[in-house]
XYZ file of C-alpha atoms in Angstrom:
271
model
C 0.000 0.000 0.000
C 1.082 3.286 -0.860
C 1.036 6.719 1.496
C 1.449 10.039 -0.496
C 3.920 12.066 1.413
C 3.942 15.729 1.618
C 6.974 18.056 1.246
C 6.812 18.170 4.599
C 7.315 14.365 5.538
C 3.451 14.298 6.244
C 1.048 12.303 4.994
C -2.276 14.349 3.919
C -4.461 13.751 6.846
C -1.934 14.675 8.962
C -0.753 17.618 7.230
C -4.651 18.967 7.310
C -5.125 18.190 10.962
C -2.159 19.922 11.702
C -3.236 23.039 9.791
C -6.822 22.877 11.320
C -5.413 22.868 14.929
C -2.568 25.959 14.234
C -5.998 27.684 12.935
C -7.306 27.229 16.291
C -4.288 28.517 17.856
C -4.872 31.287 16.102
C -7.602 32.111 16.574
C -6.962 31.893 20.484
C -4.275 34.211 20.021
C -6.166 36.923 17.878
C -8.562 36.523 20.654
C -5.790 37.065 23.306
C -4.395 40.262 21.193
C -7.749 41.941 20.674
C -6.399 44.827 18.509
C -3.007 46.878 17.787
C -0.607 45.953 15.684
C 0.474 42.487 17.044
C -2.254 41.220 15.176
C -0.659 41.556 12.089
C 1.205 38.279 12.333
C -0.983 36.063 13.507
C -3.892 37.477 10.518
C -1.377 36.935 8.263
C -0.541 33.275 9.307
C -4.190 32.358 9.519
C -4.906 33.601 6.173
C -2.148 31.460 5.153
C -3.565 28.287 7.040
C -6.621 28.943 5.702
C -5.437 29.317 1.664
C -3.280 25.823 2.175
C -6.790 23.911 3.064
C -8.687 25.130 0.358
C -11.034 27.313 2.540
C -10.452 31.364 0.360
C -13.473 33.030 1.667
C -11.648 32.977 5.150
C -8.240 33.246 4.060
C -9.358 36.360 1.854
C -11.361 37.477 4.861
C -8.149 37.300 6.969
C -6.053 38.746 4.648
C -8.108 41.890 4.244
C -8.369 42.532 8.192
C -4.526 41.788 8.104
C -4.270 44.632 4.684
C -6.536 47.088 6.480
C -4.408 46.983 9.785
C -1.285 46.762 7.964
C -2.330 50.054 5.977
C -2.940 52.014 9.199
C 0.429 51.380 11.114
C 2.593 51.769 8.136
C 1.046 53.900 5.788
C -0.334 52.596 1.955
C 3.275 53.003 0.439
C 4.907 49.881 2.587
C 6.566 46.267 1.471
C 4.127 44.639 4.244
C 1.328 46.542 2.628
C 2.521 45.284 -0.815
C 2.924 41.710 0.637
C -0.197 41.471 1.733
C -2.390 42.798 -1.033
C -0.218 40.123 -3.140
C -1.608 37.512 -0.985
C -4.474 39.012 -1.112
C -4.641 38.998 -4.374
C -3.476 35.512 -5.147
C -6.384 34.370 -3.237
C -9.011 36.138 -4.560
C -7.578 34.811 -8.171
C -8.387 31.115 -6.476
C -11.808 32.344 -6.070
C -11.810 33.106 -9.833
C -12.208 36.742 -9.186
C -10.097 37.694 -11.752
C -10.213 41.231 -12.743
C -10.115 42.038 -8.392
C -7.500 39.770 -8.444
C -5.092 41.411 -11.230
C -6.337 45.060 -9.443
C -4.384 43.757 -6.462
C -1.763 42.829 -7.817
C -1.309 46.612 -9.747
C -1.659 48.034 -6.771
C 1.450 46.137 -5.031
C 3.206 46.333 -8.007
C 2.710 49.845 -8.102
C 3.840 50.059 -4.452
C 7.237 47.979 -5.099
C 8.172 50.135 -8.052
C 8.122 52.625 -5.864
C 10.104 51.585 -3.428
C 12.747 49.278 -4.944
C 12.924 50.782 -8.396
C 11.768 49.333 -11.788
C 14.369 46.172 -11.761
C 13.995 44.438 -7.930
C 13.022 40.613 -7.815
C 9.514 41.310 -5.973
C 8.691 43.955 -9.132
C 9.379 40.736 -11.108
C 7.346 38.465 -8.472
C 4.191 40.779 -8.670
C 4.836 41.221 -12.723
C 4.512 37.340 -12.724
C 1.260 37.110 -10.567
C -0.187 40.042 -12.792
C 0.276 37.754 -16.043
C -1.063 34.566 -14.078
C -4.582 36.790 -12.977
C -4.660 38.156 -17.031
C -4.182 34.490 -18.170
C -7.051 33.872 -16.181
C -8.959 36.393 -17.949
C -7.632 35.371 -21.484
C -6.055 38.330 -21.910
C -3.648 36.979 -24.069
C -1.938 39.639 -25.575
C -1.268 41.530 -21.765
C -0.492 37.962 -20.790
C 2.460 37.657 -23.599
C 3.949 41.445 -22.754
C 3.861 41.221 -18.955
C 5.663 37.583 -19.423
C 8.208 39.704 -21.628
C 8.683 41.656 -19.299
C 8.992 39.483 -16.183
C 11.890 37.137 -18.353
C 13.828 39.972 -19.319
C 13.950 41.337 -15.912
C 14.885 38.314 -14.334
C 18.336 38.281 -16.720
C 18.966 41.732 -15.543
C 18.909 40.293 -12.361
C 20.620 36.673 -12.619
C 22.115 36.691 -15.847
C 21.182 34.667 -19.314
C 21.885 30.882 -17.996
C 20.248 31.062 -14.143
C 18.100 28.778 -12.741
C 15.487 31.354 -12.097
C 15.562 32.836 -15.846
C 14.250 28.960 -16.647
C 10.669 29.453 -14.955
C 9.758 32.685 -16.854
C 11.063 31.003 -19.935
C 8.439 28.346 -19.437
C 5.925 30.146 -18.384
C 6.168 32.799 -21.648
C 6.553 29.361 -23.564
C 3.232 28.387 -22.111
C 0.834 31.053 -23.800
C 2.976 31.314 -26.923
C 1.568 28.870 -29.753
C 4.337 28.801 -32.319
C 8.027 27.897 -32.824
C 9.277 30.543 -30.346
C 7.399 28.195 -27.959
C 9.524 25.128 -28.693
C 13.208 27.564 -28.328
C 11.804 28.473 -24.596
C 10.933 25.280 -23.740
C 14.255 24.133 -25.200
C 16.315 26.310 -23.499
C 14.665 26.180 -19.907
C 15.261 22.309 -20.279
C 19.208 22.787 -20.863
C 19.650 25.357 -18.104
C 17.712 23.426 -15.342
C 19.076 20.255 -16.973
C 22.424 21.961 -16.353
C 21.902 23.364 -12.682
C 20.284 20.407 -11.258
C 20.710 17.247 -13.249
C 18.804 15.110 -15.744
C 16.498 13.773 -13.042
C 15.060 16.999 -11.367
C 11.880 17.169 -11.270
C 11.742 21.035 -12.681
C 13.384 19.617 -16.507
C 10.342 17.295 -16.059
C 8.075 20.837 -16.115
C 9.824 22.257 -19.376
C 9.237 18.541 -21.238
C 6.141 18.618 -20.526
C 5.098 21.754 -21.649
C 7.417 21.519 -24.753
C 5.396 18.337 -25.335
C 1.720 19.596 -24.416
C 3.070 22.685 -27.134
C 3.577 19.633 -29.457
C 0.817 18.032 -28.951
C -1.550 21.277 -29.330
C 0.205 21.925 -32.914
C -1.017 18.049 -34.191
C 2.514 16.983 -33.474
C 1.878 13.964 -31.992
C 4.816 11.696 -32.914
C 6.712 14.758 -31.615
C 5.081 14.920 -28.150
C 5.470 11.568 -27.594
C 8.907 11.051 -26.449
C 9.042 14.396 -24.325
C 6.190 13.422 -22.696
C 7.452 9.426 -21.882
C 11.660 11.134 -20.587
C 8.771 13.571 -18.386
C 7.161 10.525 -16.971
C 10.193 8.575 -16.142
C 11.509 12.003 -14.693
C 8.855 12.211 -12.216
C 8.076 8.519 -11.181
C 11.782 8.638 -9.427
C 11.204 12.684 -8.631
C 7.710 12.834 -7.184
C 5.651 10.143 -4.718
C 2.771 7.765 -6.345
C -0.347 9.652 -6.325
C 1.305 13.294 -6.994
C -0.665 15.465 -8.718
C 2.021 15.996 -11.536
C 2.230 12.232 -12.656
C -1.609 12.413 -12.971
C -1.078 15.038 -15.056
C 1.855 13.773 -17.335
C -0.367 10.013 -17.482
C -3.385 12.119 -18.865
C -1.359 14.266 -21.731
C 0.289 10.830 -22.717
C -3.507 9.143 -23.172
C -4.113 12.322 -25.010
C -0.922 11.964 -27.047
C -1.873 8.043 -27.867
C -5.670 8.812 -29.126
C -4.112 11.519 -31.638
C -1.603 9.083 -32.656
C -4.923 6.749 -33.540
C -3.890 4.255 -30.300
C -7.210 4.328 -28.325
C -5.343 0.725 -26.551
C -2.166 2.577 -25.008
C -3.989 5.613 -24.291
C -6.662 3.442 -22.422
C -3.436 1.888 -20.454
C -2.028 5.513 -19.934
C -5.435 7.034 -18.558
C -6.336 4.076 -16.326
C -2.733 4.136 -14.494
């Protein structure tokens, strides 16, 4: 029988238990506090709590008391104040409001431009949460420039062949549908390939998006391969169960019924 292990060495049930009783610390504490600014902290980690089981009305409810308070001992032009509308934000994207969403995330972008200049990592951070929120909103086109923008940034900041230019490379490659695509996807596969070996599971994540771009384009035969050195990446990378194999099992049944092989993509979806 297999267990499915979080990051954290804990199994699921554990992990959520856990969570649910550090919420009712919490809450004790907040109690305790009653107002001021020591409640900052302990709003913030409940809205975080809160977010990691699923439950955003009351992590977005926390974060706003936490925003609010943060706003009136520091003033609107802060980093907590940015911090916390960008968690505020991310969690009202999870809700699937969007367009409040991506008006967060201006804001503490706005607010970090300010403060640390036009080239800082947490510009780049909030530029990247921006383009996730327009995604959402199939904004495309604002999707493609922010992206841009966000990659060349971080190779201000790291230089052409860092680990951390390889996410924004993937991510651009993502919502780009032609043979630019493939040259991202290509090249964030050599650098993490590079930095942290053949097996890691973050090459995995630039196969099989260079694949799913593949397979989008009718490229089956193409797709095929990336997606099968993907799966072998993350059976040894990730535990059974992990969200990511499910994934990388269900693009290679999809691969298999546009190569015309309803059989192996029957074995591939029913792993």
């Amino acid at each position: 029988m297999f267990v499915v292990i979080s990051a954290h060495g804990q199994t699921p049930g554990t992990r959520q238990a856990a969570l649910e009783q550090k919420i009712e610390d919490l809450q004790s504490d907040i109690e305790f506090i009653g107002e001021g600014e020591g409640l900052i902290s302990p709003l913030n980690q409940l809205g975080g709590a809160y977010s990691s089981l699923g439950k955003f009305d009351e992590a977005a409810e926390a974060y706003q008391r936490t925003l609010k308070l943060s706003e009136k001992v520091h003033g609107k032009q802060h980093p907590q104040v940015a911090h916390f509308l960008n968690e505020l934000a991310l969690v009202l994207v999870f809700q699937g409001k969007f367009e409040k969403g991506e008006a967060m995330h201006r804001k503490a972008l706005a607010i970090r431009k300010e403060l640390h200049g036009e080239v800082h990592l947490q510009v780049a951070q909030s530029l990247n949460n921006l383009a996730q929120a327009l995604a959402n909103q199939r904004k495309y086109a604002k999707t493609e420039a922010i992206q841009r923008e966000t990659l060349a940034m971080h190779k201000r900041l790291f230089g052409e062949e860092h680990s951390q230019v390889a996410g924004p490379l993937v991510k651009l490659a993502y919502i780009l549908d032609k043979q630019e695509a493939d040259q991202h996807f290509e090249r964030a596969f050599a650098i993490w390939e590079r930095v942290f070996g053949e097996g890691h599971a973050s090459t995995a994540y630039a196969l099989i998006g260079f694949a799913e771009s593949q397979q989008k384009r009718g490229n089956h035969a193409k797709a095929k391969p990336l997606a099968e050195r993907a799966l072998a990446i993350r059976e040894k990378a990730l535990p059974p169960g992990h969200l990511d194999l499910s994934d990388t099992l269900e693009t290679l049944a999809e691969i298999h019924i546009g190569l015309g092989d309803p059989k192996e993509a029957k074995r591939y979806a029913s792993r």
